Amino acid sequence: MTRVWKWNRPVTVREVLEDLQQERSIAYTTVMTVLDNLHQKGWVRREAEGRAYRYEAVSTRAAYSAALMNEAWTQSDNPAAALVAFFGMMSPEQREALRDAVRMVQGPEETPAPQNPTAENATAENAAVENPAAENTAVEMPAVENPAVENPVGENPVGENPAAAGGETGR
């Protein structure tokens, strides 16, 4: 999938093969089988082009990552504790990226009311047009200053991948 996402356009088995062969030796049939498996699983769509297929990702890498995070979060018996534990695993740069993302979802900060009532209505309408979800979006994030204080979930030490337990890779 990394190679398909990398180009962000429909790719052939030959293109993926040539890219992979820059790093290691791999057979054409191996790449063809993997892309066919991805197609059968619904990760890529394909269109015939002559005797070959062009494969294209069904979703972006970001959408796939978001779906994985959502699935893990919704399967928790205590979603708030799971989020706190997740925030505790984040680096300061990742937490700042999260704050930026929350600001994007929430929309622009509240500003003081303008003096002209007509301008006030226009500003409110513009804000709703720029981010229609902003009115109904309220995301509260717990402050995580010291992630090493305690593990709120109580099951998973910080840094351990729960999907990797029992030899699984999470893929």
Short mmCIF file of C-alpha atoms in Angstrom, two decimals:
data_model
loop_
_atom_site.label_atom_id
_atom_site.label_comp_id
_atom_site.label_asym_id
_atom_site.label_seq_id
_atom_site.Cartn_x
_atom_site.Cartn_y
_atom_site.Cartn_z
CA MET A 1 0.00 0.00 0.00
CA THR A 2 2.88 2.36 0.74
CA ARG A 3 3.91 2.33 -2.92
CA VAL A 4 0.35 2.90 -4.16
CA TRP A 5 -0.16 5.76 -1.69
CA LYS A 6 3.24 7.22 -2.58
CA TRP A 7 2.25 7.95 -6.18
CA ASN A 8 -1.33 8.97 -5.43
CA ARG A 9 -2.40 7.83 -8.90
CA PRO A 10 -3.26 4.53 -10.59
CA VAL A 11 -0.13 2.35 -10.89
CA THR A 12 0.75 -0.84 -12.71
CA VAL A 13 2.38 -3.94 -11.28
CA ARG A 14 5.46 -3.11 -13.39
CA GLU A 15 5.78 0.38 -11.83
CA VAL A 16 5.55 -1.01 -8.30
CA LEU A 17 7.98 -3.80 -9.19
CA GLU A 18 10.58 -1.39 -10.58
CA ASP A 19 10.27 0.82 -7.50
CA LEU A 20 10.68 -2.12 -5.12
CA GLN A 21 13.62 -3.53 -7.09
CA GLN A 22 15.62 -0.40 -6.25
CA GLU A 23 15.75 -1.73 -2.67
CA ARG A 24 15.62 -5.52 -3.07
CA SER A 25 15.12 -8.36 -5.50
CA ILE A 26 11.46 -9.30 -5.90
CA ALA A 27 9.49 -11.25 -8.49
CA TYR A 28 6.84 -9.74 -10.76
CA THR A 29 4.38 -12.46 -9.72
CA THR A 30 4.85 -11.59 -6.04
CA VAL A 31 3.92 -7.95 -6.64
CA MET A 32 1.02 -9.02 -8.84
CA THR A 33 -0.28 -11.39 -6.15
CA VAL A 34 -0.04 -8.76 -3.41
CA LEU A 35 -1.88 -6.15 -5.51
CA ASP A 36 -4.53 -8.73 -6.41
CA ASN A 37 -4.95 -9.58 -2.69
CA LEU A 38 -5.29 -5.86 -1.88
CA HIS A 39 -7.95 -5.61 -4.58
CA GLN A 40 -9.87 -8.60 -3.21
CA LYS A 41 -9.77 -7.06 0.29
CA GLY A 42 -11.14 -3.78 -1.06
CA TRP A 43 -8.05 -1.67 -0.38
CA VAL A 44 -7.44 -0.85 -4.05
CA ARG A 45 -9.62 -0.67 -7.13
CA ARG A 46 -8.34 -1.63 -10.53
CA GLU A 47 -9.06 -0.88 -14.15
CA ALA A 48 -7.94 -2.94 -17.11
CA GLU A 49 -5.43 -1.29 -19.39
CA GLY A 50 -4.59 -3.59 -22.27
CA ARG A 51 -3.47 -6.89 -20.75
CA ALA A 52 -2.56 -5.29 -17.41
CA TYR A 53 -4.38 -3.52 -14.58
CA ARG A 54 -3.88 -0.09 -13.06
CA TYR A 55 -4.37 -0.14 -9.28
CA GLU A 56 -5.51 2.85 -7.24
CA ALA A 57 -5.95 3.21 -3.47
CA VAL A 58 -9.57 3.30 -2.30
CA SER A 59 -8.71 5.72 0.53
CA THR A 60 -5.80 7.88 1.58
CA ARG A 61 -3.19 6.80 4.07
CA ALA A 62 -4.52 9.43 6.50
CA ALA A 63 -8.08 8.08 6.20
CA TYR A 64 -6.82 4.54 6.76
CA SER A 65 -4.87 5.62 9.87
CA ALA A 66 -7.90 7.49 11.19
CA ALA A 67 -10.09 4.41 10.69
CA LEU A 68 -7.58 2.27 12.62
CA MET A 69 -7.51 4.77 15.49
CA ASN A 70 -11.31 4.99 15.54
CA GLU A 71 -11.67 1.20 15.54
CA ALA A 72 -9.22 0.82 18.43
CA TRP A 73 -10.88 3.62 20.40
CA THR A 74 -14.43 2.35 19.94
CA GLN A 75 -13.45 -1.17 21.04
CA SER A 76 -12.20 0.11 24.41
CA ASP A 77 -14.35 -0.47 27.48
CA ASN A 78 -13.18 2.95 28.74
CA PRO A 79 -12.67 5.28 25.74
CA ALA A 80 -11.65 8.29 27.88
CA ALA A 81 -8.91 6.29 29.62
CA ALA A 82 -7.76 4.90 26.28
CA LEU A 83 -7.45 8.44 24.88
CA VAL A 84 -5.53 9.64 27.94
CA ALA A 85 -3.14 6.68 27.60
CA PHE A 86 -2.76 7.41 23.87
CA PHE A 87 -2.02 11.09 24.54
CA GLY A 88 0.55 9.99 27.11
CA MET A 89 2.40 8.00 24.45
CA MET A 90 2.67 11.02 22.17
CA SER A 91 5.77 13.12 21.73
CA PRO A 92 5.46 16.88 22.32
CA GLU A 93 5.45 17.35 18.52
CA GLN A 94 2.61 14.85 18.11
CA ARG A 95 0.58 16.55 20.86
CA GLU A 96 1.09 19.90 19.13
CA ALA A 97 -0.08 18.35 15.83
CA LEU A 98 -3.14 17.04 17.70
CA ARG A 99 -3.87 20.51 19.10
CA ASP A 100 -3.58 21.93 15.58
CA ALA A 101 -5.99 19.29 14.26
CA VAL A 102 -8.52 20.04 17.03
CA ARG A 103 -8.29 23.76 16.21
CA MET A 104 -9.02 22.95 12.54
CA VAL A 105 -12.08 20.91 13.50
CA GLN A 106 -13.36 23.52 15.97
CA GLY A 107 -12.96 26.39 13.54
CA PRO A 108 -11.78 29.94 14.19
CA GLU A 109 -11.48 31.27 17.73
CA GLU A 110 -14.26 33.44 19.12
CA THR A 111 -13.56 37.09 18.42
CA PRO A 112 -15.02 40.14 20.18
CA ALA A 113 -18.38 41.24 18.76
CA PRO A 114 -18.05 43.96 16.13
CA GLN A 115 -19.70 47.33 16.67
CA ASN A 116 -21.87 47.11 13.53
CA PRO A 117 -24.74 44.57 13.98
CA THR A 118 -24.88 43.95 10.21
CA ALA A 119 -21.19 43.07 10.18
CA GLU A 120 -21.78 40.75 13.15
CA ASN A 121 -24.32 38.71 11.18
CA ALA A 122 -22.07 38.60 8.13
CA THR A 123 -19.15 37.37 10.27
CA ALA A 124 -21.26 34.59 11.78
CA GLU A 125 -22.51 33.55 8.35
CA ASN A 126 -18.96 33.54 6.92
CA ALA A 127 -17.71 31.38 9.79
CA ALA A 128 -20.51 28.87 9.15
CA VAL A 129 -19.69 28.79 5.43
CA GLU A 130 -15.94 28.34 6.03
CA ASN A 131 -16.47 25.49 8.49
CA PRO A 132 -20.08 24.30 8.63
CA ALA A 133 -19.20 21.66 11.25
CA ALA A 134 -17.73 24.23 13.62
CA GLU A 135 -21.08 25.09 15.22
CA ASN A 136 -21.78 21.52 16.32
CA THR A 137 -18.22 20.45 17.08
CA ALA A 138 -16.95 20.45 20.62
CA VAL A 139 -13.81 18.49 21.30
CA GLU A 140 -12.37 18.45 24.79
CA MET A 141 -8.83 17.18 25.19
CA PRO A 142 -7.37 16.19 28.54
CA ALA A 143 -4.11 17.92 29.36
CA VAL A 144 -1.27 15.41 29.38
CA GLU A 145 1.77 17.10 30.84
CA ASN A 146 3.58 14.15 32.37
CA PRO A 147 2.78 10.91 30.54
CA ALA A 148 4.92 8.84 32.91
CA VAL A 149 2.79 9.64 35.99
CA GLU A 150 0.42 6.70 35.76
CA ASN A 151 -1.11 4.42 33.20
CA PRO A 152 -4.85 5.25 33.36
CA VAL A 153 -5.84 2.15 31.42
CA GLY A 154 -3.94 -0.06 33.83
CA GLU A 155 -3.34 -2.81 31.29
CA ASN A 156 -0.88 -1.53 28.75
CA PRO A 157 2.42 0.12 29.66
CA VAL A 158 3.22 3.26 27.68
CA GLY A 159 4.90 2.40 24.42
CA GLU A 160 3.61 -1.18 24.16
CA ASN A 161 1.58 -1.95 21.08
CA PRO A 162 -1.60 -3.75 22.19
CA ALA A 163 -2.05 -5.20 18.70
CA ALA A 164 1.37 -6.85 18.95
CA ALA A 165 0.44 -8.93 22.00
CA GLY A 166 0.63 -12.64 21.38
CA GLY A 167 2.89 -12.27 18.36
CA GLU A 168 0.38 -10.38 16.22
CA THR A 169 1.61 -7.46 14.16
CA GLY A 170 -1.64 -5.53 13.98
CA ARG A 171 -1.75 -5.75 10.16
#
